[in-house]
Short mmCIF file of C-alpha atoms and ligand atoms in Angstrom, two decimals:
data_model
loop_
_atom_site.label_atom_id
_atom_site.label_comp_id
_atom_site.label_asym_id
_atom_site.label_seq_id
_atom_site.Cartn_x
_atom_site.Cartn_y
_atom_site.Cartn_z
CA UNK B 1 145.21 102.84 119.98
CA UNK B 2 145.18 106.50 118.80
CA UNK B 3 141.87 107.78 117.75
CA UNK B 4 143.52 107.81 113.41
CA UNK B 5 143.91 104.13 114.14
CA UNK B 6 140.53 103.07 115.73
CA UNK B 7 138.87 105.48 113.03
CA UNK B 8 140.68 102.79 111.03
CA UNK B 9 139.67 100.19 112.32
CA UNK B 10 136.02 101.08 112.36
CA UNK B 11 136.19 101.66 108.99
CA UNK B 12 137.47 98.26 108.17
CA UNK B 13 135.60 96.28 110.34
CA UNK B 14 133.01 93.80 108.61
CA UNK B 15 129.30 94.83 108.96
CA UNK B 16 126.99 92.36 109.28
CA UNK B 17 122.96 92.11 108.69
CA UNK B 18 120.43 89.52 107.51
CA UNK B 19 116.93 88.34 107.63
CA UNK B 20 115.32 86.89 110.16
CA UNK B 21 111.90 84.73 110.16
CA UNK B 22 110.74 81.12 110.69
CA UNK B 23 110.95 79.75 107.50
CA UNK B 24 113.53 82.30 105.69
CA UNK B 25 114.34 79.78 102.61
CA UNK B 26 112.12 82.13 100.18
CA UNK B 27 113.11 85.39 100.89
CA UNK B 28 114.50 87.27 98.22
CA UNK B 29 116.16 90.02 100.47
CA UNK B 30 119.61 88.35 100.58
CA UNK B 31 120.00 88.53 96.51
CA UNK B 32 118.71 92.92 97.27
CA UNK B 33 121.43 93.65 100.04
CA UNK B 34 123.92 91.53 98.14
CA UNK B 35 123.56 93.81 94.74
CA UNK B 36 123.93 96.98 96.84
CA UNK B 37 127.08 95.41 99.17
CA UNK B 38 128.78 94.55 95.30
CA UNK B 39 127.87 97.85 93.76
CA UNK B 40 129.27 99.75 96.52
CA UNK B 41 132.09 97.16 97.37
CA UNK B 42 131.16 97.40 101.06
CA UNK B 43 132.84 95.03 103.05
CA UNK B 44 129.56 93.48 104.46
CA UNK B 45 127.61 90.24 104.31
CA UNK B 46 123.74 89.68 104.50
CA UNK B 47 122.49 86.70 105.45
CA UNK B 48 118.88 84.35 105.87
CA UNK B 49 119.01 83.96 109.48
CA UNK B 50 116.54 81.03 110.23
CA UNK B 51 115.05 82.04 114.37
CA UNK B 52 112.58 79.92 115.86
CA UNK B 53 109.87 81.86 117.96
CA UNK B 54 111.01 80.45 121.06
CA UNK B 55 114.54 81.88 120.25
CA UNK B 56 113.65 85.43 119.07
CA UNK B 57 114.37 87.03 122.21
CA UNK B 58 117.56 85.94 122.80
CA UNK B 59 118.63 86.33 119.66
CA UNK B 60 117.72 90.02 119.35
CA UNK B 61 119.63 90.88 122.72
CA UNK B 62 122.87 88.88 121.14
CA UNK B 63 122.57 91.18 118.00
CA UNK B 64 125.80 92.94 119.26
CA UNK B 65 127.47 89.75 120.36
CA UNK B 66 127.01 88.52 117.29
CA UNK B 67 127.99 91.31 115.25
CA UNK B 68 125.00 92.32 113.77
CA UNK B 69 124.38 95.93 112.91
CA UNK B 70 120.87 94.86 112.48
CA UNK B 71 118.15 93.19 110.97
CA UNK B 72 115.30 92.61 108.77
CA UNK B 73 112.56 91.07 110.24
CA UNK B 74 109.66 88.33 108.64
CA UNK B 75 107.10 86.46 109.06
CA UNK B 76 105.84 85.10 112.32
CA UNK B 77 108.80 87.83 114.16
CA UNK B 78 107.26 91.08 112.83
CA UNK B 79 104.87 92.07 116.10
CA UNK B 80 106.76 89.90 118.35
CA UNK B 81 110.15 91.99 117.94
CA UNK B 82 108.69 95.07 119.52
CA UNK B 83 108.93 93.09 122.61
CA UNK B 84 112.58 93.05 122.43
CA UNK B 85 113.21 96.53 121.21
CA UNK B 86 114.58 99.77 122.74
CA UNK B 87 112.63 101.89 120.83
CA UNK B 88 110.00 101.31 118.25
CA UNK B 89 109.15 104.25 115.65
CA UNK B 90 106.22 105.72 114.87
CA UNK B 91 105.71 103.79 111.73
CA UNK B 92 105.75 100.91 113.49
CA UNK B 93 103.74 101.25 115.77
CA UNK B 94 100.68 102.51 113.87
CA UNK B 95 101.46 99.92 111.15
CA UNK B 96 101.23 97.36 114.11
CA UNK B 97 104.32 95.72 113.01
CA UNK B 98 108.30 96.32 112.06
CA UNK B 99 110.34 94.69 109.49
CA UNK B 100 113.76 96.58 110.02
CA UNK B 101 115.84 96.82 113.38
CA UNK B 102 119.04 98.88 113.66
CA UNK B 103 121.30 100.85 116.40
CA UNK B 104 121.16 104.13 117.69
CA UNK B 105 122.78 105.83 119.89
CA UNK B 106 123.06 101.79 121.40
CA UNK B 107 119.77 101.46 121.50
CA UNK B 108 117.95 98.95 119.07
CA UNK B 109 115.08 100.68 117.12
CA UNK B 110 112.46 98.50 115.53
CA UNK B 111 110.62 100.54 112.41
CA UNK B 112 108.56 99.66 109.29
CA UNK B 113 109.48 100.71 106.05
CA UNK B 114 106.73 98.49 104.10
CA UNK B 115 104.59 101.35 103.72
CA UNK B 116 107.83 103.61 102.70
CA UNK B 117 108.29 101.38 99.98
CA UNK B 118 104.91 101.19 98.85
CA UNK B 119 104.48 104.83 98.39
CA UNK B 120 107.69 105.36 97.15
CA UNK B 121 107.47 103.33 94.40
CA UNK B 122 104.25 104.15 93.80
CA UNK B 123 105.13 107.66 93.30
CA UNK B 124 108.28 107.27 91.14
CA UNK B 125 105.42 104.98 88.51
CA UNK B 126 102.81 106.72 88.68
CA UNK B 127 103.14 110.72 88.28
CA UNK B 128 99.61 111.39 87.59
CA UNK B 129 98.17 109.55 90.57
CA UNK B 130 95.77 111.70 91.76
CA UNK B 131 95.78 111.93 95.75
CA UNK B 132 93.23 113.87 96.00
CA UNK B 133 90.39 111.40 95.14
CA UNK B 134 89.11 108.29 97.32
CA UNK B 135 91.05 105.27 96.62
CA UNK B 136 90.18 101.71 96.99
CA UNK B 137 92.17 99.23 98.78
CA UNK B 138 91.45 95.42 98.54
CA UNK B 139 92.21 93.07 101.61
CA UNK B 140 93.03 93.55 105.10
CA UNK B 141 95.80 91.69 105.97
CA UNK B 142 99.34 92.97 107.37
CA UNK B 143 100.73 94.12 103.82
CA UNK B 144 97.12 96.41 104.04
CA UNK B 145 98.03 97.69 107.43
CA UNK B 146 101.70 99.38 106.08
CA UNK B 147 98.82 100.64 102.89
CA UNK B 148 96.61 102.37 104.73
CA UNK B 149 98.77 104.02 106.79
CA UNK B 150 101.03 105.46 103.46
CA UNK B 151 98.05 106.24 101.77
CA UNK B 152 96.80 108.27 105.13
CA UNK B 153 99.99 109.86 105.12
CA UNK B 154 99.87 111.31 102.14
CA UNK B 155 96.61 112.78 102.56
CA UNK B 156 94.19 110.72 100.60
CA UNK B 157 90.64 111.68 101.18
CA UNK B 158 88.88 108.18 101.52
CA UNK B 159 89.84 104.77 101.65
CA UNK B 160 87.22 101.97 101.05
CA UNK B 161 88.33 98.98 102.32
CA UNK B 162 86.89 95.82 101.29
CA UNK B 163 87.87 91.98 102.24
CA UNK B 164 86.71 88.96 102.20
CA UNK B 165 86.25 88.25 105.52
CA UNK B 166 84.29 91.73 106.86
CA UNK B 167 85.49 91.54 109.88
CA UNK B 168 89.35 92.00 109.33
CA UNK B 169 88.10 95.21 107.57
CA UNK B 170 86.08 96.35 110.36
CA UNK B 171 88.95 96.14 113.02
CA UNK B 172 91.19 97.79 110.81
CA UNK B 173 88.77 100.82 109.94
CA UNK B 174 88.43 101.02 114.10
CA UNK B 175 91.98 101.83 114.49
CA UNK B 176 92.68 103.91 111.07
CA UNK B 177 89.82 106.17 111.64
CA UNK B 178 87.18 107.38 109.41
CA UNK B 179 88.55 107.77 106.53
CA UNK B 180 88.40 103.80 106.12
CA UNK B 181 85.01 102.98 104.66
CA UNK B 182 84.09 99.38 104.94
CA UNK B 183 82.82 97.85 101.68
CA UNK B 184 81.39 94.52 101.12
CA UNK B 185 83.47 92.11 99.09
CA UNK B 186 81.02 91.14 97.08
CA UNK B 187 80.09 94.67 96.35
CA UNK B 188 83.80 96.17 95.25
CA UNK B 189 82.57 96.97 91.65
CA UNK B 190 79.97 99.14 92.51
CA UNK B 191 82.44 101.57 94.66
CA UNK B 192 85.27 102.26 91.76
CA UNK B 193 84.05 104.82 90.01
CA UNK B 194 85.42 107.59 91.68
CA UNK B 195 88.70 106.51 92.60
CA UNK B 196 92.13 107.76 91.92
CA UNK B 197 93.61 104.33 92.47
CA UNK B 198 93.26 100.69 93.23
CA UNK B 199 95.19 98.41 95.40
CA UNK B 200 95.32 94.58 95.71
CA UNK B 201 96.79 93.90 99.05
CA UNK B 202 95.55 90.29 98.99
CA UNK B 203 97.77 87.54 97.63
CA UNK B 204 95.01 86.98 95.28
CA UNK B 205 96.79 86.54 91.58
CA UNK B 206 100.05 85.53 93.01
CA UNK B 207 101.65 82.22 91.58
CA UNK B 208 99.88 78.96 92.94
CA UNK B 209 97.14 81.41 94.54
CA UNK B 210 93.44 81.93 93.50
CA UNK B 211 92.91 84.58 91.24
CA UNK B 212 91.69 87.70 91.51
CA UNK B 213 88.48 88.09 90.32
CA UNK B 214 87.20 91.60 89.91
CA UNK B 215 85.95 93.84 86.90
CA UNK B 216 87.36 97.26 86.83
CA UNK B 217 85.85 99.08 84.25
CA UNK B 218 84.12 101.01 86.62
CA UNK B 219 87.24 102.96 87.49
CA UNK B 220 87.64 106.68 85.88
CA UNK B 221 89.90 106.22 82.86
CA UNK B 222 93.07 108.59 85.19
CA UNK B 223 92.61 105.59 87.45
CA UNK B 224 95.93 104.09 88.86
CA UNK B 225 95.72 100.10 89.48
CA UNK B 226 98.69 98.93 91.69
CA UNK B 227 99.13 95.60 92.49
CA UNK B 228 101.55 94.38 94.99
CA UNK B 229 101.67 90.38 93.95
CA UNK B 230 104.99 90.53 91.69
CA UNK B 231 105.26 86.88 90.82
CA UNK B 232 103.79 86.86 88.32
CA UNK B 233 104.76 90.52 87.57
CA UNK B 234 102.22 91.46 85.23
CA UNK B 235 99.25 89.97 87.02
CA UNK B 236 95.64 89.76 85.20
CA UNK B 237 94.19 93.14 86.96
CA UNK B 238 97.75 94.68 85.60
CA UNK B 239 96.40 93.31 81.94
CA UNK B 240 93.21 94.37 82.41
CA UNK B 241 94.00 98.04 83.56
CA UNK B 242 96.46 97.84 80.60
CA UNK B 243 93.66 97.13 78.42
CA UNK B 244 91.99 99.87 79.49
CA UNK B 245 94.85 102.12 79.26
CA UNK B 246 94.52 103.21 82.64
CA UNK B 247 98.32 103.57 85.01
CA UNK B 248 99.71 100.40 86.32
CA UNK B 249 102.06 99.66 89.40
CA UNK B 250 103.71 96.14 89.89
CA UNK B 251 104.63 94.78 93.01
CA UNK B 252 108.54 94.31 92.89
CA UNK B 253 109.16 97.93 93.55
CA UNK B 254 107.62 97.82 96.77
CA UNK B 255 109.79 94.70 97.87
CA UNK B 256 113.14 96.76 96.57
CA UNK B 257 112.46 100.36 98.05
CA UNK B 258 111.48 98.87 101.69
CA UNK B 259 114.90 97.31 101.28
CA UNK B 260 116.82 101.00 101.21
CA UNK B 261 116.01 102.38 104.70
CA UNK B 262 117.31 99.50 106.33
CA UNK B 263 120.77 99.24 103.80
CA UNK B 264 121.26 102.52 104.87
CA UNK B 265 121.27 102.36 108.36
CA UNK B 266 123.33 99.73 108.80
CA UNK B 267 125.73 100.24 105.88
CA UNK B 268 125.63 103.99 105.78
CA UNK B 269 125.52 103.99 102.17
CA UNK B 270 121.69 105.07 100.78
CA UNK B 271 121.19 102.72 97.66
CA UNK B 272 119.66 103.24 94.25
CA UNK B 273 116.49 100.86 93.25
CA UNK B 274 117.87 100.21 89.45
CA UNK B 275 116.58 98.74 86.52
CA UNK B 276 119.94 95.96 86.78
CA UNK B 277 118.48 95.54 90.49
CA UNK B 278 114.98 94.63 89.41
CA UNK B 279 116.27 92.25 86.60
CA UNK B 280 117.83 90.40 89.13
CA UNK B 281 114.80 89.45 91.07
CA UNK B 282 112.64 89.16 88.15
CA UNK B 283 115.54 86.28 86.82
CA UNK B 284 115.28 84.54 90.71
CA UNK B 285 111.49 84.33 90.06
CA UNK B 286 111.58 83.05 86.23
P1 LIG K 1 99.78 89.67 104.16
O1 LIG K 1 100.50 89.90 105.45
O2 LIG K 1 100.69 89.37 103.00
O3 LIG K 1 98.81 90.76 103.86
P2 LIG K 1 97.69 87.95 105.18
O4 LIG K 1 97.67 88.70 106.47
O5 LIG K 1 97.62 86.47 105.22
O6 LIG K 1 99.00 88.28 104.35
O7 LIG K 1 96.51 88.53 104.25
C1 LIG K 1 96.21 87.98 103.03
C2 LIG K 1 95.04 88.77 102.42
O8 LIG K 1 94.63 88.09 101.22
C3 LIG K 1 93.81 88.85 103.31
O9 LIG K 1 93.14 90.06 103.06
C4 LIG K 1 93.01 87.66 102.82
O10 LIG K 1 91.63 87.72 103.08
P3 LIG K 1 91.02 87.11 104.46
O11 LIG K 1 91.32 88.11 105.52
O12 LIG K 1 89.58 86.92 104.19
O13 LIG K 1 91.75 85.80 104.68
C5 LIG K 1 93.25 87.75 101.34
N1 LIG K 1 92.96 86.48 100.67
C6 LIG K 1 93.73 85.37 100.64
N2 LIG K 1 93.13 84.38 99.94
C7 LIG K 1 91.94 84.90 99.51
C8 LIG K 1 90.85 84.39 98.74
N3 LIG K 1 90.87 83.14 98.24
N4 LIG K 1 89.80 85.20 98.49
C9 LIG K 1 89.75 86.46 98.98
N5 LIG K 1 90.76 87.01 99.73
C10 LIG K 1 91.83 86.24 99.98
#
């Protein structure tokens, strides 16, 4: 084969990636990568790969066997897959968890893009966000792990963390440092009124979940309130910050721009998060 053919060849071959988690039934990810692999007429597939716990590592190391470029990665897989990985990024590790695997060089890197997509999209909705003033971040589960370490990133001055079970918020202010104030649950109110934003992290609000109890009229009135439940997508502390007129950030762009890094890498193509694109997921939830 001359090296014009294999070129050729390369370029025609069928890339393959999917999801992987124990159960996968729910996971919208399939109907994101299938958009982009349409748009950009890639010839591709991306699939819901169910893998039991006991199978995980044998599945990762048959990636290449079985012609996977890669992977995104759910729940219970998320720690576990660092186990199995080459390399695991920075990200990743500090987040305490990865979500997107993909080859380098041969060598299968594990990273997180959760917090990416979090700050990405809160960015692009919110240009007045003010980063310079404490923010406050509500639960402590492993969608807050991917938070805290975005909002660190980016420099924020003060997180206070509250959950309902203390604890969870205590271990997680041990390993992000202190910056990450412990509040009590029952005490959020009374810490709002200086912050530049609010987060719900907790599923609280979400569709068949409790809901989210919690008066914010404390906040200052430049106050961004992001909440990453998007089903429903305008949740009640979106309505109430709305009624307030203070900024507002729904969850859905979160789940689409964590969904870019990994297109890229194993497509090669970097994808836009569009309008069409969220109407697509909103119809799969109606
Ligand atoms: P995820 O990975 O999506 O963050 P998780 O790790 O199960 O999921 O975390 C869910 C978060 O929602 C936790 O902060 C949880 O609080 P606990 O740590 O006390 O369980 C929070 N949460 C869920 N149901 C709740 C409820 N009824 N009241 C208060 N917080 C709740």
């Amino acid at each position: 084969m001359t090296t014009k053919t294999l070129v050729n060849a390369r370029q025609t071959a069928k890339i393959n990636a999917g999801v992987i988690g124990w159960p996968i039934k729910h996971s919208r990810s399939p109907l994101i990568h299938g958009h982009w692999l349409r748009e950009h007429q890639i010839d591709g597939s991306y699939e819901k790969i169910a893998v039991e716990p006991t199978d995980l590592e044998s599945f990762i190391n048959n990636l290449k066997t079985n012609n996977l470029s890669g992977l995104n990665v759910t729940v219970p897989h998320k720690e576990m897959v660092f186990k199995f990985a080459d390399l695991v990024t920075e990200d990743a590790k500090s987040i305490g968890a990865a979500n997107t695997l993909w080859f380098e060089n041969d060598k299968l890197i594990a990273g997180n893009t959760d917090g990416y997509g979090f700050i990405t999209h809160l960015k692009l909705s919110a240009s007045t966000w003010e980063t310079n003033k404490p923010v406050m971040v509500l639960g402590a589960g492993g969608a807050a792990r991917a938070i805290l370490y975005a909002l660190l990133n980016e420099g924020v001055p003060e997180i206070n963390l509250t959950n309902r079970t203390r604890e969870r918020a205590e271990n997680l202010a041990k390993e992000f440092g202190p910056k990450i104030k412990v509040v009590e649950w029952e005490d959020k109110e009374n810490h709002l009124q200086n912050c530049g934003l609010l987060v719900n992290s907790t599923s609280l609000g979400m569709t068949g979940s409790a809901p989210l109890e919690i008066n914010i009229s404390p906040l200052p009135k430049n106050a961004i309130c992001y909440d990453i439940v998007y089903a429903p997508l305008e949740t009640q502390l979106l309505k109430d910050a709305k009624n307030l007129s203070l900024g507002t950030v729904d969850g859905l762009g979160m789940l689409l721009h964590q969904a870019v890094p990994g297109f890229e890498k194993w497509f090669g193509i970097r994808p836009e998060v569009t309008e069409e694109l969220r109407q697509i997921i909103l119809n799969d939830l109606a």
